[in-house]
Coordinates of C-alpha atoms in Angstrom, one line a residue:
Chain D
M1 CA 17.7 30.9 -75.9
H2 CA 15.2 33.4 -74.7
L3 CA 12.9 36.2 -75.8
K4 CA 14.3 39.5 -74.7
K5 CA 11.9 42.0 -76.1
L6 CA 8.4 41.7 -77.4
Q7 CA 6.6 44.5 -79.4
L8 CA 3.0 44.3 -80.6
Y9 CA 1.1 46.5 -82.9
N10 CA -2.7 46.0 -83.2
F11 CA -2.4 42.3 -82.4
K12 CA -5.8 41.2 -81.2
N13 CA -6.9 43.5 -78.3
F14 CA -3.6 45.2 -78.0
G15 CA -2.7 48.6 -79.5
E16 CA 1.0 49.3 -79.1
I17 CA 2.9 47.2 -76.5
N18 CA 6.6 47.1 -75.6
L19 CA 7.9 44.5 -73.2
E20 CA 11.3 43.8 -71.8
L21 CA 11.1 40.2 -70.6
H22 CA 12.9 38.3 -67.9
P23 CA 15.3 35.5 -69.2
K24 CA 13.8 32.9 -66.8
I25 CA 10.3 33.5 -65.4
N26 CA 7.6 35.9 -66.6
F27 CA 4.1 36.3 -65.1
F28 CA 1.2 37.8 -66.9
V29 CA -1.5 38.7 -64.4
G30 CA -5.0 40.1 -65.1
N31 CA -8.7 39.4 -65.0
N32 CA -10.5 37.1 -67.4
G33 CA -10.8 38.6 -70.9
V34 CA -8.0 41.2 -70.6
G35 CA -5.8 39.4 -73.2
K36 CA -3.4 37.2 -71.2
T37 CA -4.0 34.4 -73.7
N38 CA -3.6 36.8 -76.6
L39 CA -0.2 37.8 -75.3
M40 CA 0.8 34.1 -75.1
D41 CA -0.5 33.7 -78.6
A42 CA 1.8 36.4 -79.9
I43 CA 4.8 34.5 -78.5
Y44 CA 3.4 31.3 -80.0
Y45 CA 3.0 33.1 -83.3
L46 CA 6.6 34.0 -83.6
S47 CA 7.5 30.3 -83.3
F48 CA 4.9 28.6 -85.5
C49 CA 3.9 31.4 -87.9
K50 CA 0.3 31.1 -86.8
S51 CA -2.1 31.6 -84.0
F52 CA -2.6 28.8 -81.4
H53 CA -6.3 28.7 -82.0
N54 CA -7.4 31.3 -84.4
S55 CA -6.9 30.0 -87.9
F56 CA -8.6 32.9 -89.6
E57 CA -5.7 35.4 -89.9
N58 CA -7.6 38.6 -90.3
N59 CA -9.3 38.0 -86.9
N60 CA -5.9 38.6 -85.3
I61 CA -6.0 42.3 -86.3
K62 CA -7.4 44.7 -83.7
H63 CA -10.9 45.9 -84.5
N64 CA -11.0 48.9 -86.8
E65 CA -7.3 48.6 -87.7
D66 CA -5.9 47.4 -91.0
F67 CA -2.7 45.6 -89.9
F68 CA -0.9 43.9 -87.1
A69 CA 2.7 43.3 -86.4
I70 CA 4.7 41.3 -83.8
H71 CA 8.4 41.8 -83.3
G72 CA 10.4 39.6 -81.0
T73 CA 14.1 40.0 -80.1
Y74 CA 15.8 36.8 -79.1
D75 CA 19.2 36.1 -77.5
D76 CA 21.2 33.0 -78.1
I77 CA 19.5 31.5 -81.2
N78 CA 22.3 29.2 -82.5
S79 CA 24.7 31.3 -80.4
Q80 CA 23.5 34.5 -82.1
D81 CA 22.3 37.4 -80.0
N82 CA 19.7 40.1 -80.8
V83 CA 18.0 38.1 -83.5
L84 CA 14.8 40.0 -84.6
I85 CA 11.9 37.9 -85.7
S86 CA 9.0 39.9 -87.2
C87 CA 5.6 39.0 -88.5
S88 CA 3.2 41.4 -90.1
L89 CA -0.1 41.1 -91.8
R90 CA -2.0 43.8 -93.6
S91 CA -5.7 43.0 -94.0
G92 CA -6.3 41.3 -97.4
S93 CA -2.7 40.7 -98.2
R94 CA -0.3 37.9 -97.4
K95 CA 1.6 37.4 -94.1
I96 CA 5.2 38.6 -94.1
F97 CA 7.7 36.8 -91.8
K98 CA 11.2 38.1 -91.4
F99 CA 14.5 36.9 -89.8
N100 CA 16.7 39.9 -89.0
K101 CA 14.6 42.0 -91.5
K102 CA 15.1 39.5 -94.3
E103 CA 11.9 37.9 -95.5
Y104 CA 11.5 34.1 -95.4
Q105 CA 10.9 32.4 -98.8
R106 CA 9.0 29.6 -97.0
L107 CA 7.4 29.7 -93.6
A108 CA 8.4 26.1 -93.2
D109 CA 12.0 27.2 -93.0
H110 CA 11.3 29.1 -89.8
I111 CA 9.4 26.5 -87.9
G112 CA 11.7 24.7 -85.5
L113 CA 14.1 27.6 -85.1
I114 CA 12.4 28.8 -81.9
P115 CA 11.1 25.7 -80.3
L116 CA 8.2 26.2 -78.0
V117 CA 5.7 24.1 -75.9
I118 CA 2.4 25.4 -74.7
I119 CA 0.3 24.1 -71.9
S120 CA -3.2 25.5 -72.0
P121 CA -6.8 24.7 -71.0
Y122 CA -7.3 23.7 -74.7
D123 CA -5.2 20.6 -74.0
A124 CA -8.3 18.9 -72.5
D125 CA -9.4 18.5 -76.2
L126 CA -6.7 15.8 -76.5
I127 CA -8.6 13.6 -74.0
N128 CA -12.2 14.7 -74.7
L129 CA -12.4 14.9 -78.5
G130 CA -12.0 12.3 -81.3
S131 CA -8.9 10.4 -82.4
E132 CA -8.1 12.9 -85.2
F133 CA -7.1 15.5 -82.5
R134 CA -4.6 13.1 -81.0
R135 CA -3.2 12.1 -84.3
R136 CA -2.9 15.7 -85.3
Y137 CA -1.1 16.6 -82.1
F138 CA 1.4 13.7 -82.3
D139 CA 1.9 14.3 -86.0
S140 CA 2.7 18.0 -85.4
V141 CA 5.2 17.1 -82.8
I142 CA 7.0 14.5 -84.9
S143 CA 6.9 16.4 -88.2
Q144 CA 8.3 19.6 -86.7
F145 CA 11.7 18.0 -86.8
D146 CA 11.1 15.3 -89.4
K147 CA 10.2 16.8 -92.8
L148 CA 10.3 13.3 -94.5
Y149 CA 7.6 12.2 -92.1
L150 CA 5.6 15.3 -93.0
D151 CA 6.0 14.5 -96.7
D152 CA 4.9 10.9 -96.1
L153 CA 1.8 12.2 -94.3
V154 CA 0.9 14.6 -97.1
N155 CA 1.4 11.9 -99.7
Y156 CA -0.6 9.3 -97.7
N157 CA -3.5 11.7 -97.4
R158 CA -3.4 12.2 -101.2
V159 CA -3.5 8.5 -101.9
L160 CA -6.3 8.1 -99.3
Q161 CA -8.3 10.8 -101.1
Q162 CA -7.8 9.2 -104.5
R163 CA -8.6 5.7 -103.2
N164 CA -11.8 6.9 -101.5
V165 CA -13.0 8.7 -104.7
L166 CA -12.3 5.5 -106.7
L167 CA -14.3 3.4 -104.2
K168 CA -17.2 5.9 -104.4
T169 CA -17.1 6.0 -108.2
M170 CA -17.0 2.2 -108.4
F171 CA -20.0 2.0 -106.1
E172 CA -22.0 4.5 -108.1
Q173 CA -21.2 2.7 -111.4
H174 CA -22.1 -0.7 -109.8
R175 CA -18.8 -2.3 -110.9
F176 CA -16.2 -3.3 -108.4
D177 CA -12.6 -3.7 -109.8
G178 CA -10.2 -5.0 -107.2
E179 CA -7.2 -4.6 -109.6
S180 CA -7.8 -0.8 -109.9
L181 CA -7.9 -0.6 -106.2
K182 CA -4.8 -2.6 -105.8
I183 CA -2.6 -0.1 -107.7
W184 CA -3.3 2.4 -104.9
D185 CA -2.7 -0.2 -102.2
F186 CA 0.9 -0.5 -103.2
Q187 CA 1.7 3.1 -102.4
M188 CA -0.7 3.2 -99.5
S189 CA 1.1 0.3 -97.9
E190 CA 4.5 1.8 -98.5
L191 CA 3.6 5.1 -96.9
G192 CA 1.3 3.7 -94.3
Q193 CA 3.9 1.3 -93.1
R194 CA 6.6 4.1 -92.7
I195 CA 4.1 6.3 -90.9
N196 CA 3.2 3.4 -88.6
Q197 CA 6.9 2.6 -87.8
R198 CA 7.6 6.3 -87.1
R199 CA 4.7 6.6 -84.7
I200 CA 5.8 3.5 -82.9
K201 CA 9.3 4.7 -82.6
F202 CA 8.3 8.2 -81.4
L203 CA 5.9 7.0 -78.7
G204 CA 8.6 4.5 -77.6
N205 CA 11.0 7.4 -77.0
L206 CA 8.4 9.6 -75.4
K207 CA 6.6 7.2 -73.0
P208 CA 9.4 6.7 -70.4
I209 CA 9.9 10.5 -70.2
F210 CA 6.1 11.0 -69.9
Q211 CA 5.8 8.5 -67.1
E212 CA 8.7 10.0 -65.3
Y213 CA 7.1 13.5 -65.4
Y214 CA 3.7 12.1 -64.3
N215 CA 5.3 10.4 -61.3
F216 CA 7.2 13.7 -60.5
L217 CA 3.9 15.7 -60.6
T218 CA 1.8 13.2 -58.5
N219 CA 4.4 11.4 -56.4
G220 CA 3.8 8.2 -58.2
K221 CA 0.3 7.4 -57.1
E222 CA -1.0 6.0 -60.4
K223 CA 0.4 4.0 -63.3
V224 CA -0.1 5.9 -66.6
E225 CA 0.2 4.6 -70.1
I226 CA -0.1 5.9 -73.7
E227 CA -1.0 3.1 -76.1
Y228 CA -0.6 3.4 -79.8
E229 CA -3.5 1.7 -81.4
S230 CA -3.2 0.9 -85.0
Q231 CA -4.8 -1.7 -87.3
A232 CA -1.4 -1.8 -88.9
N233 CA 0.6 -3.0 -85.9
D234 CA 2.3 -6.3 -86.5
K235 CA 0.4 -6.8 -89.7
N236 CA 1.5 -7.2 -93.3
Y237 CA 0.1 -3.8 -94.5
F238 CA -0.4 -4.7 -98.2
E239 CA -2.1 -8.0 -97.5
E240 CA -4.4 -6.3 -95.0
L241 CA -5.4 -3.7 -97.6
I242 CA -6.3 -6.5 -100.1
R243 CA -8.1 -8.5 -97.4
N244 CA -10.3 -5.4 -96.7
H245 CA -11.4 -4.8 -100.3
E246 CA -14.8 -6.4 -99.7
K247 CA -15.4 -4.2 -96.6
D248 CA -14.2 -1.1 -98.4
K249 CA -16.5 -1.9 -101.3
F250 CA -19.6 -1.5 -99.1
A251 CA -18.3 1.2 -96.9
Q252 CA -17.3 3.3 -100.0
Y253 CA -14.2 4.4 -98.2
S254 CA -10.9 3.0 -97.0
T255 CA -11.5 1.1 -93.8
F256 CA -8.0 0.0 -93.1
G257 CA -4.9 2.1 -92.5
V258 CA -3.0 4.6 -90.3
H259 CA -5.7 7.2 -90.8
K260 CA -7.7 5.2 -88.3
D261 CA -4.9 5.2 -85.7
D262 CA -5.5 6.4 -82.2
Y263 CA -3.5 7.0 -79.0
I264 CA -5.2 5.6 -75.9
F265 CA -4.5 7.5 -72.7
K266 CA -4.7 5.1 -69.8
M267 CA -4.5 5.3 -66.0
N268 CA -4.2 2.1 -64.0
D269 CA -5.1 0.2 -67.2
F270 CA -8.4 2.1 -67.8
P271 CA -9.1 4.9 -70.2
I272 CA -8.5 8.2 -68.4
K273 CA -11.3 9.8 -70.3
R274 CA -13.9 7.9 -68.3
Y275 CA -12.0 6.8 -65.1
G276 CA -9.7 9.7 -64.4
S277 CA -10.6 12.7 -62.1
Q278 CA -10.3 16.2 -63.4
G279 CA -7.1 16.6 -61.5
Q280 CA -5.6 13.4 -62.8
Q281 CA -6.5 14.3 -66.4
K282 CA -4.8 17.6 -66.0
S283 CA -1.6 16.1 -64.5
F284 CA -1.7 13.6 -67.4
L285 CA -1.8 16.3 -70.0
I286 CA 0.9 18.4 -68.3
A287 CA 3.2 15.4 -68.0
L288 CA 2.6 14.8 -71.8
K289 CA 3.5 18.4 -72.6
L290 CA 6.6 18.3 -70.4
A291 CA 7.6 15.1 -72.2
Q292 CA 7.1 16.9 -75.5
F293 CA 9.4 19.6 -74.0
S294 CA 12.2 17.1 -73.3
H295 CA 11.8 15.5 -76.7
T296 CA 12.0 18.9 -78.4
Q297 CA 15.0 19.9 -76.3
N298 CA 16.8 16.6 -77.2
I299 CA 16.4 17.2 -80.9
S300 CA 16.9 21.0 -81.1
K301 CA 19.7 21.0 -78.5
T302 CA 18.1 24.0 -76.9
K303 CA 15.5 24.5 -74.1
P304 CA 12.2 25.4 -75.7
L305 CA 10.1 28.4 -74.5
L306 CA 7.4 27.2 -72.2
L307 CA 4.0 28.8 -72.1
L308 CA 1.8 28.0 -69.1
D309 CA -1.6 29.5 -69.9
D310 CA -4.0 29.6 -67.0
I311 CA -1.9 27.2 -65.1
F312 CA -3.8 27.4 -61.8
D313 CA -7.0 26.5 -63.6
K314 CA -5.3 23.1 -64.1
L315 CA -3.2 22.5 -61.0
D316 CA -3.2 23.1 -57.3
E317 CA -0.5 25.3 -55.8
N318 CA 1.9 22.5 -54.8
R319 CA 2.1 21.2 -58.3
V320 CA 2.6 24.7 -59.8
L321 CA 5.4 25.1 -57.2
Q322 CA 7.0 21.8 -58.4
I323 CA 6.9 23.0 -62.0
I324 CA 8.4 26.4 -61.2
A325 CA 11.0 24.6 -59.1
L326 CA 12.0 22.9 -62.3
A327 CA 12.7 26.3 -63.8
G328 CA 14.8 27.2 -60.8
D329 CA 16.8 24.0 -61.2
G330 CA 17.7 25.0 -64.7
K331 CA 15.6 22.1 -66.1
L332 CA 13.4 24.6 -68.0
G333 CA 14.4 27.5 -70.1
Q334 CA 12.4 30.7 -70.3
V335 CA 8.9 30.3 -68.9
F336 CA 5.7 32.4 -69.3
I337 CA 2.9 31.9 -66.9
S338 CA -0.5 33.6 -66.9
D339 CA -2.9 33.8 -64.0
T340 CA -5.8 35.9 -62.7
H341 CA -4.6 36.5 -59.1
L342 CA -1.6 38.6 -58.2
D343 CA -1.6 37.5 -54.5
R344 CA -1.4 33.8 -55.6
I345 CA 1.8 34.6 -57.5
E346 CA 3.3 36.7 -54.8
S347 CA 2.8 34.0 -52.1
L348 CA 4.2 31.5 -54.5
F349 CA 7.4 33.4 -55.0
A350 CA 7.7 34.1 -51.3
K351 CA 8.4 30.4 -51.0
L352 CA 10.9 30.3 -53.8
E353 CA 13.9 32.4 -54.0
L354 CA 13.9 33.1 -57.7
S355 CA 14.0 36.3 -59.6
Y356 CA 11.2 36.9 -62.1
S357 CA 9.2 39.6 -63.8
C358 CA 5.5 40.3 -63.4
F359 CA 3.3 42.2 -65.8
D360 CA -0.2 43.5 -65.0
I361 CA -2.5 43.4 -68.0
K362 CA -5.5 45.8 -68.0
N363 CA -7.7 46.9 -70.9
G364 CA -5.1 46.3 -73.6
N365 CA -2.4 47.9 -71.5
I366 CA 0.5 46.2 -69.8
I367 CA 2.4 47.5 -66.8
Q368 CA 5.5 45.9 -65.4
L369 CA 5.1 45.3 -61.7
V370 CA 8.3 43.5 -60.8
Chain G
M1 CA -20.8 41.9 -121.9
D2 CA -24.3 40.7 -122.5
N3 CA -25.3 43.7 -124.6
L4 CA -23.0 43.3 -127.6
S5 CA -24.3 45.0 -130.7
S6 CA -23.9 41.9 -132.9
K7 CA -25.0 38.3 -132.4
L8 CA -22.2 37.1 -134.7
L9 CA -19.7 39.0 -132.6
E10 CA -21.1 37.4 -129.5
N11 CA -20.9 33.9 -130.9
A12 CA -17.3 34.3 -131.8
V13 CA -16.5 35.7 -128.3
M14 CA -18.3 32.8 -126.7
E15 CA -16.1 30.3 -128.7
F16 CA -12.9 31.9 -127.5
N17 CA -14.3 32.1 -124.0
R18 CA -14.4 28.3 -124.0
L19 CA -10.6 28.1 -124.0
Q20 CA -8.8 27.5 -120.8
G21 CA -7.5 30.6 -119.2
V22 CA -9.4 33.0 -121.5
G23 CA -12.0 35.2 -119.9
K24 CA -14.8 37.1 -121.6
R25 CA -12.8 40.3 -121.8
S26 CA -9.8 38.7 -123.3
A27 CA -12.0 36.8 -125.7
L28 CA -13.6 40.0 -126.9
R29 CA -10.2 41.6 -127.4
M30 CA -9.0 38.6 -129.5
V31 CA -12.1 38.7 -131.6
L32 CA -11.9 42.4 -132.3
N33 CA -8.2 41.8 -133.2
I34 CA -9.2 39.2 -135.7
L35 CA -11.9 41.4 -137.1
N36 CA -9.2 44.0 -138.0
F37 CA -7.2 41.4 -140.0
S38 CA -7.0 41.8 -143.7
E39 CA -9.1 39.4 -145.8
S40 CA -6.2 37.1 -146.6
E41 CA -5.1 37.1 -142.9
K42 CA -8.6 36.0 -141.9
E43 CA -8.5 33.3 -144.5
S44 CA -5.3 31.8 -143.3
F45 CA -6.4 32.1 -139.7
I46 CA -9.6 30.1 -140.4
E47 CA -7.7 27.6 -142.7
A48 CA -5.3 26.8 -139.9
F49 CA -8.2 25.7 -137.7
R50 CA -10.0 23.9 -140.4
A51 CA -6.9 21.9 -141.1
L52 CA -6.5 21.2 -137.4
K53 CA -10.0 19.7 -137.4
D54 CA -9.8 17.7 -140.6
D55 CA -6.2 16.7 -141.1
I56 CA -4.7 16.1 -137.7
H57 CA -3.7 12.6 -136.8
Y58 CA -2.7 10.7 -133.7
C59 CA 0.3 8.6 -134.5
K60 CA -0.7 5.0 -134.8
I61 CA 2.4 3.9 -133.0
C62 CA 2.9 6.4 -130.2
N63 CA -0.3 8.4 -130.0
N64 CA 1.6 11.7 -130.5
I65 CA -0.1 14.5 -132.4
S66 CA 1.0 14.3 -136.1
D67 CA 0.3 15.4 -139.7
N68 CA 0.5 11.8 -140.9
E69 CA -0.6 8.4 -139.7
I70 CA 2.9 7.8 -138.3
C71 CA 4.7 10.7 -136.6
P72 CA 8.2 11.8 -137.8
I73 CA 9.8 10.3 -134.7
C74 CA 8.3 6.9 -135.1
A75 CA 8.9 7.1 -138.9
N76 CA 12.6 7.8 -138.4
P77 CA 14.6 4.6 -139.1
K78 CA 17.7 6.1 -137.4
R79 CA 16.0 6.1 -134.0
N80 CA 16.2 3.1 -131.7
H81 CA 12.7 1.5 -131.9
A82 CA 13.6 -1.0 -129.1
I83 CA 13.6 1.8 -126.4
I84 CA 10.3 3.4 -125.5
C85 CA 9.9 6.4 -123.3
V86 CA 6.4 6.7 -121.7
V87 CA 5.1 10.2 -121.2
Q88 CA 2.0 12.0 -120.3
D89 CA 1.5 14.2 -123.3
I90 CA 3.1 16.0 -126.3
R91 CA 4.6 18.7 -124.1
D92 CA 6.8 16.2 -122.3
I93 CA 8.1 14.9 -125.7
I94 CA 9.0 18.5 -126.7
A95 CA 10.9 18.9 -123.4
I96 CA 12.8 15.6 -123.8
E97 CA 13.5 16.2 -127.5
N98 CA 15.1 19.5 -126.5
T99 CA 17.6 17.7 -124.3
R100 CA 18.9 15.8 -127.5
Q101 CA 19.8 13.0 -125.1
F102 CA 17.2 10.4 -126.2
N103 CA 17.3 8.5 -129.4
G104 CA 14.5 6.0 -128.8
I105 CA 10.8 6.5 -129.5
Y106 CA 7.9 7.6 -127.3
H107 CA 4.5 6.4 -126.1
V108 CA 2.0 9.0 -125.2
L109 CA -0.5 8.0 -122.5
G110 CA -2.7 11.1 -122.7
G111 CA -2.8 11.6 -119.0
I112 CA -2.2 9.8 -115.7
I113 CA -4.4 7.8 -113.4
S114 CA -6.4 10.0 -111.1
P115 CA -9.9 9.0 -109.8
I116 CA -10.4 12.6 -108.5
D117 CA -10.3 13.8 -112.1
G118 CA -12.3 10.8 -113.2
I119 CA -9.3 9.2 -115.1
G120 CA -8.8 5.5 -114.9
P121 CA -6.5 3.1 -116.9
D122 CA -9.3 2.6 -119.4
D123 CA -9.3 6.3 -120.3
L124 CA -5.6 6.2 -121.2
N125 CA -3.7 4.9 -124.1
M126 CA -2.4 2.1 -121.9
Y127 CA -3.1 -1.3 -123.5
S128 CA -1.3 -0.7 -126.8
L129 CA 1.8 -0.2 -124.6
F130 CA 1.3 -3.6 -123.0
E131 CA 1.0 -5.2 -126.4
K132 CA 4.2 -3.6 -127.6
A133 CA 6.0 -4.9 -124.4
K134 CA 4.6 -8.4 -125.0
A135 CA 5.6 -8.6 -128.6
G136 CA 9.2 -9.3 -127.4
V137 CA 11.2 -6.9 -129.5
L138 CA 11.7 -4.2 -126.9
E139 CA 14.8 -3.8 -124.8
E140 CA 13.7 -1.1 -122.4
I141 CA 10.8 0.9 -121.3
I142 CA 11.6 4.2 -119.6
L143 CA 8.8 5.7 -117.4
A144 CA 9.0 9.5 -117.6
L145 CA 5.9 10.5 -115.7
P146 CA 5.4 13.2 -113.1
T147 CA 7.0 12.5 -109.7
T148 CA 3.6 12.8 -107.9
I149 CA 1.5 10.3 -106.2
E150 CA -0.6 9.9 -109.3
G151 CA 2.5 9.6 -111.5
D152 CA 3.9 6.9 -109.2
T153 CA 0.6 5.0 -109.2
T154 CA 0.5 5.1 -113.0
N155 CA 4.1 3.8 -113.1
Y156 CA 3.2 1.0 -110.8
F157 CA 0.1 0.1 -112.9
I158 CA 2.3 -0.2 -116.0
Y159 CA 5.0 -2.1 -114.2
K160 CA 2.5 -4.6 -112.8
N161 CA 1.2 -5.3 -116.3
I162 CA 4.5 -5.8 -118.0
E163 CA 6.8 -7.1 -115.2
D164 CA 6.8 -10.6 -116.8
C165 CA 8.0 -9.3 -120.1
D166 CA 11.7 -9.8 -121.0
L167 CA 12.8 -6.2 -121.0
K168 CA 14.3 -3.6 -118.7
I169 CA 11.9 -1.2 -117.0
T170 CA 13.4 2.0 -115.7
T171 CA 12.3 5.4 -114.5
I172 CA 13.9 8.8 -114.8
A173 CA 16.2 9.7 -111.8
R174 CA 14.8 11.9 -109.1
G175 CA 16.7 14.0 -106.6
I176 CA 18.9 17.1 -106.4
S177 CA 18.8 19.2 -109.6
I178 CA 22.0 19.7 -111.6
G179 CA 23.8 22.9 -110.4
D180 CA 21.9 23.1 -107.1
E181 CA 23.7 24.0 -103.9
L182 CA 22.8 21.5 -101.3
E183 CA 22.0 24.1 -98.6
Y184 CA 19.2 25.4 -100.8
A185 CA 17.7 22.0 -101.6
D186 CA 14.5 21.2 -99.8
E187 CA 14.8 18.6 -97.0
V188 CA 12.5 16.1 -98.7
T189 CA 14.4 16.1 -102.0
L190 CA 17.8 16.0 -100.2
G191 CA 16.6 13.2 -97.9
R192 CA 15.4 11.1 -100.7
S193 CA 18.5 11.8 -102.7
L194 CA 20.6 10.5 -99.9
K195 CA 18.4 7.4 -99.5
D196 CA 18.6 6.7 -103.2
R197 CA 22.3 7.6 -103.6
I198 CA 24.1 6.1 -106.5
D199 CA 27.5 4.4 -107.1
F200 CA 30.1 7.1 -107.9
E201 CA 31.6 4.9 -110.6
Q202 CA 28.4 5.1 -112.5
I203 CA 28.8 8.8 -112.8
T204 CA 32.5 8.9 -113.7
V205 CA 32.1 6.2 -116.3
R206 CA 29.2 8.1 -117.9
S207 CA 31.0 11.4 -118.2

C-alpha cells in the first residue's frame, strides 16, 4: 500500500499543493519553520482523522481562509487501486471524511484502514513526561486493532469516575459506606483485570521485536527492557480493591487499579530517563516505534506508512543509513523523511543505490527536485 | 423578554420555562396559545393539572404512576404476580407493554445508581423489591435496566441483595438487534454477541 498523490488546500501554512509521491522513499527538505512537519501531519491526518499534535481543528486552517481540504490517492488498499481518501473542514462546521467520495458514518470505521507509524521529536515525551503519556500511547496502539479493548477502557474510565465521585461525596457527608463502594468494585475488577491481561499480552508480543530492533540500531551494546508495572499484576483484583477501601476513604479517590499502571523503560537494568544518554534514548524510542511498525504490519497484513520527522535530529548518519537500508531490503513500505539539509540527503543516497523522490519546501510552496 | 407588558403573563411564562427543553421563547408562545383558548378550554387545561397534583398516585405495589392506589397492571388478576420485571421508569413499562410479550408485573426503581448525578440506592425504590423477593412467593425477577455501566452496577446491587432468595434472577438479552445485517453491526456488540452466544436449540424450541 502506498500514497500516490497528495493534494492540500489551505492546510496549515500551505495554499494549494499537488504532489506525486514515490512508492518507496520520499524526502521533504527545507529550513526550520517552512512546514515539513505540517506536510507529515497531512499524511498522518488521512490515517487517523486528526492532527498529530494539534487537537483544535480550526487551527489547521490556513490564516484568513475558511476551510481546509486534504485529498490522498492510495494504491493497493486491500488490493484496490486509486482509492481516494478526502478530509475537509469548513470553519465552524463538522469535519467531513470520505472514502471514494462517500462520506463515512463514523470516523472510527476509517481508523486502521491506512496503518501508519510516525517517529518524531515529540516521542521524547514518552520518556520525559508522566505515566499517563505512556499509557495513552500503548492504549492507542492496542485499541487501533482491538475495539473490545477500547470499549473496556471507556467503561473502566466511567466506573472510575463514578467511584471517585462516590468517595468524594462520602467524605463530604462524613459517612463511609463500604457496601456502596463495593458495588462499583465488581465492575471495576472485571474491566480492570481484562485491561491488565491485554496489556501484559501486548507487551509480551512487542518486547522481543523491540529488543531486536534496538540491537540492530546499536549493534547490541546495551540490554534494553520495557517493564509493565501494575498494582494488579498477579493479584486478586477484587480483593485488592476491597483491601484498599480504607486508603481510598482518606485519599477521596481510587488508589488501586490499572489507571495507575506505568511502563518502565530500562537500559542495563536502570531507568533510561535518568541513566541513558540523549543518543541512547533516541535509539530506544526509534526501536519502540519500529516494533510498533512490525506489530501493526502483523495485524493489518500490510506495511504501514512510516513518517520520519526530523530524523537527523535524533540519529547520526550511520543509523539513518541503517533505517533507510531497511526500506531498500523491502522490510519497510513507503517512507517519508524530513530534514533541513539537502546535501546530507544527497550524500546519503550516493552511498545507497535506491530510487527516491525529493521535495524542496519553501514558503508554503513545494518543488520536486528528484 | 424582561419587558413583558404584564406581570401575570411573565409569571406564566416563567412556569413553563421551568420545564426541561422549554426555552423562554417557546414558553411565551405556549402561554399566548393558552390565552387564546376559549373559557371552557382554559378550564379543562387547568383542571388536568389540578387533578395531576391532587389525585395522582404511585402504585403501592410497583411504584408506577397510577390513578388508584394500585395500578391496573398490578390489580389485574390475570397477570402472573410471581414474575417481576424491574425497570427504571414508566417509559420502560410502556415500551415493554407494547411488545405484548410480558404477562408478569413490574417494579419501578425511579432511576439507576449514579453518584455523578447524586443518586444512590437510598434514593431509589429499592428496598421494597428486596422485601418482595424475601417473601418467598416470587419465581423470577427480570432485570430490564439500561445496558450502561450504571445500569449494570444497579443490576449487581440488586443481585447482591437477593442472591440468597429462592428465585430465578435474569436479565434481558444483549447483542445483535433483530433484523440486523452482521456487517453493519458495531464491533463491540458483535464481539460480545459472539462471546455470549446461545444454544441454537433454545431458539428453535422457542419459535
